[in-house]
Amino acid sequence: MGNRTVLITGGAGFVGSHLADDLLERGYSVRALDNLSPQVHGPGAKRPDYLAPDVELVVGDIRDEAIVRRAVDGVDAVFHFAATVGVGQSMYQIANYTSINGDGTAVLLEALAQKPVERLVVASSMSIYGEGLYRTADGELVPGTERSIEQLRGHDWEVRDVDGEPLTPVPTPETKCPAVPSVYAISKYQQERLCMTVGRAYGIPTVGLRFFNIYGTRQALSNPYTGVLAIFASRFLNNSAPLINEDGRQRRDFVSVHDIAQACCLALEKSEAADQVFNVGSGEHFSITEVAERMAKVLGKREIEPEIVGKCRVGDIRNCFADITLAREVLGYEPKVAFEDGLRDLAEWLEGQTAVDRVADASKELAARGLAV
Ligand SMILES: NC(=O)c1ccc[n+]([C@@H]2O[C@H](COP(=O)([O-])OP(=O)(O)OC[C@H]3O[C@@H](n4cnc5c(N)ncnc54)[C@H](O)[C@@H]3O)[C@@H](O)[C@H]2O)c1
C-alpha cells in the first residue's frame, strides 16, 4: 500500500507517533488528528518534538464532526488510537471517558460511513478481559472471576475457584469472554465493537488489536494514570521507590512499542486480518516486582527498593497475559524486542527527560473516592 495516506487518530501520542515513523519509512503519507490533551502533552501543549516532521498534524477533538470530516478526507486507511487512557481515573471521570472514547469513535465512524476507507484498525485493550484465563488444580481451563472487595480488604490477592482453591493463570486467548471491569475497559470494548460492527456494515475491512501493557520511549511520564513502566521510571528518576500494589506478584505481559507498531503495519497490509481481533503482546509475562527490580538494575538505581503498599485499585485485576498464537498465524506477527533491550532503550531516553511525579496525587484522588482498598 505504498503512496497511500494513512490517518492516525491520537497520532501525536506514544503509540501513534511510533507507528507514524514506521509508516513513513514504508512509504506512506501520514496524517495525525490529535487534540494534544494536556494530561498527556502538558498544559498549553505544542506539537511534540518527537513527532516526525513529515506527519501532517490536524489539531482538534475526535468528537468534533467538522474536524473529523476534514481529517478523513483523502485518506486510504485509518488507525483509531485517540482515547483517554487510565483505568483508575476512568472510575471517577465516567462521563469524560464515555464521551471521548465512545462518542469520539461514533463521530469517526459516521464520517467513515460516508467516505469508506480500505482499512480501519482500532486500538483495543487487554483491559477488556478483566481477569485472564486460569487453570484449576485438575487442569480445567476457567475464566478468572473478579475478586470481592471483602477478599481484597483481607489482603487475599489470589483469584480462587468456588471452593476457595487458588487458580493458576495461563495465557489468555481472544476467545476469553470480556469481563470489562472498569469504565475504561467498557469504553475500549465499546470502541472495538463499534468499529468492528460499523466496519462490517459499510464494507470497511476492520481489524481490532487488543494491546497488552505497552512500554517504550515517548510514553507520557507525568501522566500518573497510565503505563506502569513509565510510572515506575518517573519514580526512579525522582529517586523515589516505585509503589507496588497488592503483593507485587501479579503478572502482566509487557510489549515494546516497536512490536506494537510492527503488528499495526501487518494489520494494515494483511488482507486475511480483516474483520478479526488479535491480541498483541510479547507472549512473555513477569510479575510487577520483577519488572521494578529489572528496571532499577537497568537504570543503575538498585539501591532504591520497590515499596509494596499492599493496596489494590478497585477495578484492577490480578493476572492477564497474552496468548499471541492467532496474531502469529494470521498476521505473521513475531515480537522482536527482548524485554532487557527494550528497558535499556527506555533508560537511555529517560536520561534526557524530566518527569513531574504526580503518583501521590493520583493515589490520593482514588483513596478519597474509596477506589483503593
Ligand atoms: N499504552 C498502552 O499500554 C495501551 C494498552 C492498551 C491499549 N492502548 C490503546 O492504544 C491507544 C494509544 O495509546 P497511547 O498509549 O499511545 O496513549 P497516549 O495518551 O500517548 O495517546 C493518545 C493520544 O490521543 C490524544 N487524545 C486524547 N483525547 C483526545 C480527543 N478527545 N481528541 C483527539 N485526540 C485525543 C492524546 O492527546 C494523545 O496524544 C489508545 O487507544 C489506548 O487506549 C494503549
XYZ file of C-alpha atoms and ligand atoms in Angstrom:
417
model
C 0.000 0.000 0.000
C 2.858 2.455 -0.711
C 1.948 6.028 -1.821
C -1.160 5.860 0.313
C -2.286 8.220 3.002
C -2.990 6.919 6.474
C -4.766 8.822 9.250
C -3.825 8.070 12.856
C -6.274 9.483 15.395
C -4.340 10.162 18.606
C -1.303 10.188 16.323
C 0.712 12.637 18.450
C 0.677 10.174 21.362
C 3.025 7.440 22.418
C 1.935 4.568 20.168
C 0.683 6.749 17.311
C 3.974 8.606 16.892
C 5.987 5.378 16.735
C 3.579 3.914 14.217
C 3.879 7.126 12.183
C 7.671 6.622 11.990
C 7.244 3.064 10.705
C 4.574 4.037 8.175
C 6.685 6.901 6.794
C 9.586 4.501 6.429
C 7.345 2.159 4.454
C 6.419 4.953 2.043
C 3.017 6.010 3.364
C 1.947 9.602 3.867
C 0.767 10.109 7.436
C -1.787 12.488 8.911
C -2.471 12.669 12.644
C -5.597 14.002 14.332
C -4.905 14.841 17.965
C -6.160 17.413 20.458
C -2.789 17.403 22.292
C -4.592 16.576 25.528
C -2.932 18.400 28.494
C -2.905 15.232 30.631
C -0.636 13.622 28.041
C 1.240 16.553 26.488
C 1.329 19.041 29.388
C -0.509 22.365 29.739
C -0.624 24.560 26.617
C 0.882 21.724 24.630
C 2.513 22.262 21.263
C 3.332 19.722 18.585
C 5.646 17.212 20.315
C 9.295 17.300 19.200
C 9.330 13.538 18.743
C 6.568 13.635 16.106
C 8.234 13.164 12.698
C 8.248 16.454 10.713
C 6.619 14.690 7.736
C 3.480 13.944 9.744
C 0.661 16.335 8.884
C -0.870 17.218 12.253
C -4.507 18.271 12.459
C -5.105 19.628 15.953
C -8.640 19.001 17.114
C -11.007 16.867 19.101
C -12.152 13.461 17.859
C -15.717 14.454 18.830
C -15.691 17.490 16.530
C -17.561 16.400 13.387
C -16.141 19.112 11.123
C -12.538 18.438 12.148
C -13.003 14.692 11.770
C -14.539 15.081 8.307
C -11.517 17.168 7.320
C -9.111 14.626 8.806
C -10.587 11.644 6.929
C -10.748 13.480 3.623
C -8.496 11.784 1.075
C -7.161 9.053 3.365
C -6.954 5.395 2.364
C -6.755 3.846 5.829
C -7.359 4.854 9.440
C -5.822 3.812 12.749
C -8.150 4.808 15.571
C -5.972 5.431 18.651
C -7.469 8.637 20.094
C -8.617 7.836 23.590
C -8.299 8.956 27.133
C -6.305 6.315 28.878
C -6.307 5.354 32.564
C -8.141 2.640 34.454
C -8.192 4.319 37.893
C -9.149 7.757 36.597
C -11.943 6.306 34.465
C -13.699 5.186 37.638
C -14.460 8.800 38.610
C -14.262 10.660 35.259
C -17.046 8.440 33.982
C -18.660 10.988 31.682
C -15.336 12.111 30.206
C -14.168 8.574 29.391
C -17.519 7.599 27.936
C -17.631 10.768 25.881
C -14.105 10.803 24.391
C -13.759 7.080 23.830
C -17.367 6.270 22.966
C -18.781 9.381 21.277
C -15.410 10.093 19.632
C -15.494 6.692 17.970
C -19.088 7.240 16.898
C -18.233 10.571 15.233
C -15.294 8.990 13.409
C -17.457 6.103 12.187
C -20.184 8.421 10.891
C -17.531 10.207 8.850
C -16.140 6.886 7.565
C -19.604 5.605 6.687
C -19.803 8.492 4.216
C -16.247 8.043 2.975
C -15.284 4.385 3.469
C -11.584 3.551 3.605
C -9.681 0.447 2.560
C -8.812 -0.451 6.134
C -9.681 0.585 9.676
C -7.554 -0.590 12.589
C -8.822 0.108 16.110
C -6.705 0.061 19.274
C -8.499 -2.179 21.717
C -7.053 -3.276 25.033
C -6.292 -6.247 27.248
C -8.268 -4.416 29.922
C -11.485 -5.674 28.323
C -10.766 -9.234 29.510
C -10.714 -8.352 33.175
C -9.066 -11.339 34.795
C -7.316 -13.552 32.280
C -7.731 -17.272 31.778
C -6.842 -19.682 34.615
C -6.325 -23.397 35.201
C -7.783 -25.316 38.147
C -5.771 -27.894 40.093
C -7.497 -30.534 37.901
C -6.228 -28.889 34.729
C -9.581 -27.443 33.692
C -9.425 -24.006 31.966
C -11.693 -21.426 33.573
C -12.079 -17.654 33.199
C -10.855 -15.799 36.272
C -13.629 -14.013 38.139
C -13.481 -10.685 39.901
C -12.221 -10.760 43.495
C -14.675 -9.445 46.084
C -13.965 -6.189 47.910
C -14.067 -8.164 51.220
C -11.397 -10.528 49.922
C -9.185 -7.605 48.870
C -9.741 -5.846 52.205
C -8.391 -9.006 53.843
C -5.301 -8.758 51.583
C -6.087 -12.093 49.997
C -4.992 -11.249 46.467
C -5.265 -14.576 44.656
C -8.037 -15.484 42.243
C -9.784 -18.563 43.635
C -12.284 -21.157 42.444
C -15.684 -21.685 44.102
C -14.081 -23.946 46.731
C -11.535 -21.274 47.617
C -8.604 -23.024 45.911
C -6.151 -20.668 44.185
C -6.180 -20.814 40.384
C -3.084 -20.746 38.159
C -3.001 -18.078 35.417
C -2.408 -19.209 31.813
C -2.095 -17.182 28.565
C -5.380 -15.551 27.592
C -6.676 -16.079 24.042
C -9.112 -13.841 22.146
C -11.898 -16.353 22.827
C -11.962 -15.454 26.532
C -15.220 -13.656 27.210
C -14.630 -9.954 28.063
C -15.491 -9.009 31.642
C -14.936 -5.205 31.283
C -14.232 -4.457 34.971
C -13.641 -0.679 34.692
C -15.172 2.285 32.888
C -12.016 2.446 30.754
C -12.426 -1.242 29.809
C -16.093 -0.705 28.943
C -15.155 2.247 26.743
C -12.375 0.300 24.987
C -14.721 -2.607 24.314
C -17.267 -0.150 23.007
C -14.639 1.341 20.664
C -13.683 -2.122 19.436
C -17.237 -3.348 18.897
C -18.411 -0.096 17.265
C -15.571 -0.263 14.751
C -15.989 -3.994 14.012
C -19.780 -3.673 13.636
C -19.925 -0.473 11.615
C -16.910 -1.547 9.555
C -18.670 -4.752 8.540
C -21.943 -2.925 7.747
C -20.220 -0.429 5.430
C -17.770 -2.845 3.819
C -14.735 -1.336 5.555
C -12.274 -4.162 6.311
C -11.633 -3.632 10.029
C -9.082 -5.084 12.421
C -9.193 -4.882 16.223
C -5.876 -5.052 18.047
C -6.050 -5.821 21.763
C -2.830 -4.294 23.042
C -1.321 -5.603 26.273
C 0.956 -3.425 28.506
C 2.980 -1.290 26.120
C 6.247 0.342 27.109
C 8.880 2.410 25.329
C 10.177 5.896 24.673
C 7.763 8.862 24.455
C 5.227 7.458 26.902
C 3.890 10.361 28.974
C 5.984 10.217 32.153
C 3.951 12.731 34.092
C 0.607 11.045 33.475
C 0.171 9.044 36.675
C -2.805 7.119 35.330
C -1.156 5.057 32.661
C 1.787 2.859 31.782
C 3.227 1.114 34.822
C 6.762 1.229 33.402
C 6.524 4.957 32.706
C 5.158 5.466 36.224
C 7.987 3.423 37.786
C 10.532 5.232 35.621
C 9.194 8.580 36.741
C 9.556 7.493 40.387
C 13.140 6.251 39.877
C 14.073 9.480 38.084
C 12.887 11.389 41.142
C 14.822 8.980 43.401
C 11.633 7.616 44.955
C 10.730 3.973 45.296
C 8.167 2.628 42.839
C 4.917 1.917 44.657
C 3.656 -1.578 44.091
C 0.047 -2.535 44.648
C -1.056 -5.792 46.300
C 1.965 -8.046 46.961
C 3.739 -7.418 43.659
C 3.201 -10.959 42.396
C 0.501 -10.026 39.890
C 1.627 -10.831 36.338
C 1.384 -8.862 33.097
C 2.632 -9.019 29.520
C 4.908 -6.072 28.656
C 5.290 -5.450 24.950
C 7.626 -2.996 23.260
C 6.037 -0.154 21.336
C 8.170 -1.212 18.352
C 6.488 -4.620 18.317
C 3.116 -2.903 18.588
C 3.999 -0.776 15.532
C 5.012 -3.947 13.709
C 1.629 -5.555 14.479
C -0.147 -2.396 13.304
C 1.630 -2.427 9.940
C 0.733 -6.106 9.490
C -2.895 -5.372 10.394
C -2.895 -2.690 7.709
C -1.341 -4.779 4.972
C -2.509 -8.381 5.508
C -5.818 -8.909 3.748
C -6.530 -12.033 5.875
C -6.657 -9.856 9.004
C -9.911 -8.151 8.007
C -12.852 -8.433 10.382
C -10.829 -10.146 13.111
C -9.474 -9.164 16.531
C -5.993 -10.068 17.720
C -4.090 -9.985 20.987
C -0.830 -8.083 20.651
C 1.626 -8.793 23.445
C 5.111 -10.148 23.871
C 3.960 -13.690 24.684
C 6.023 -13.435 27.910
C 4.952 -12.417 31.387
C 6.584 -11.031 34.506
C 5.461 -10.149 37.993
C 5.279 -6.442 38.788
C 8.016 -6.776 41.414
C 10.329 -8.465 38.877
C 9.686 -5.626 36.473
C 10.518 -2.971 39.090
C 13.721 -4.801 40.010
C 14.837 -5.188 36.405
C 14.181 -1.519 35.776
C 16.150 -0.493 38.880
C 19.072 -2.563 37.572
C 18.973 -1.067 34.086
C 18.704 2.476 35.499
C 21.579 1.862 37.910
C 19.258 2.515 40.886
C 19.466 -0.845 42.595
C 19.668 0.843 45.989
C 16.041 2.009 45.572
C 13.887 -0.920 46.624
C 10.303 -1.083 45.446
C 7.744 -0.319 48.130
C 4.943 -2.837 48.422
C 1.937 -0.795 49.520
C -0.490 -3.707 49.909
C -3.326 -1.707 48.339
C -5.473 -2.532 45.359
C -7.327 -0.237 42.991
C -10.988 -1.115 42.541
C -11.374 -2.472 39.009
C -7.797 -3.749 38.846
C -7.047 -7.368 38.061
C -4.605 -9.949 39.365
C -3.239 -11.588 36.200
C -3.636 -11.236 32.483
C -1.091 -12.051 29.806
C -1.464 -12.731 26.127
C -1.811 -15.834 24.041
C -0.499 -14.445 20.728
C -0.978 -17.593 18.619
C -3.645 -16.012 16.406
C -1.543 -12.911 15.620
C 1.412 -15.176 14.813
C -0.663 -17.361 12.495
C -2.778 -14.785 10.675
C -0.675 -11.609 10.795
C 2.734 -13.259 10.773
C 3.487 -11.185 13.904
C 6.610 -12.082 15.853
C 7.777 -9.953 18.799
C 11.363 -8.870 18.190
C 12.332 -6.709 21.172
C 13.630 -8.643 24.192
C 12.483 -7.111 27.485
C 16.020 -6.244 28.660
C 16.792 -4.500 25.346
C 13.533 -2.584 25.498
C 14.281 -1.463 29.053
C 17.786 -0.337 28.073
C 16.343 1.705 25.210
C 13.835 3.239 27.629
C 16.599 4.005 30.155
C 18.717 5.826 27.541
C 15.793 8.018 26.580
C 14.937 8.686 30.214
C 18.325 10.223 30.864
C 17.280 13.314 28.903
C 13.808 13.574 30.435
C 12.331 15.258 33.451
C 9.181 13.874 34.969
C 6.801 15.560 37.332
C 5.916 12.845 39.792
C 2.138 13.001 40.260
C 1.718 9.480 41.572
C 0.968 10.600 45.143
C -1.766 12.984 43.889
C -3.322 10.240 41.784
C -3.297 7.811 44.738
C -4.990 10.445 46.917
C -7.691 11.006 44.279
C -8.502 7.291 44.280
C -8.356 6.915 48.061
C -10.629 9.940 48.601
C -13.279 8.222 46.495
C -12.917 4.844 48.173
C -11.430 3.437 44.974
C -8.403 1.919 46.683
C -8.753 -0.884 49.217
N -0.197 2.222 26.172
C -0.767 1.060 26.473
O -0.232 0.260 27.270
C -2.056 0.664 25.816
C -2.577 -0.617 26.090
C -3.785 -0.981 25.512
C -4.435 -0.123 24.632
N -3.908 1.118 24.389
C -4.625 1.997 23.460
O -3.730 2.453 22.467
C -4.108 3.763 22.044
C -2.909 4.705 22.132
O -2.492 4.773 23.487
P -1.174 5.543 23.931
O -0.518 4.729 24.981
O -0.412 5.971 22.723
O -1.825 6.796 24.670
P -1.442 8.357 24.551
O -2.204 9.025 25.629
O 0.031 8.549 24.469
O -2.052 8.731 23.122
C -3.408 9.027 22.934
C -3.460 10.316 22.130
O -4.840 10.641 21.947
C -4.974 12.037 22.111
N -6.342 12.350 22.530
C -6.897 12.206 23.770
N -8.140 12.663 23.778
C -8.403 13.098 22.513
C -9.521 13.718 21.897
N -10.643 13.986 22.592
N -9.442 14.048 20.585
C -8.296 13.812 19.875
N -7.202 13.250 20.416
C -7.256 12.891 21.721
C -3.955 12.434 23.165
O -3.589 13.804 23.066
C -2.799 11.501 22.839
O -1.846 12.116 22.000
C -5.266 4.188 22.947
O -6.462 3.952 22.236
C -5.164 3.251 24.127
O -6.424 3.027 24.720
C -2.735 1.523 24.945
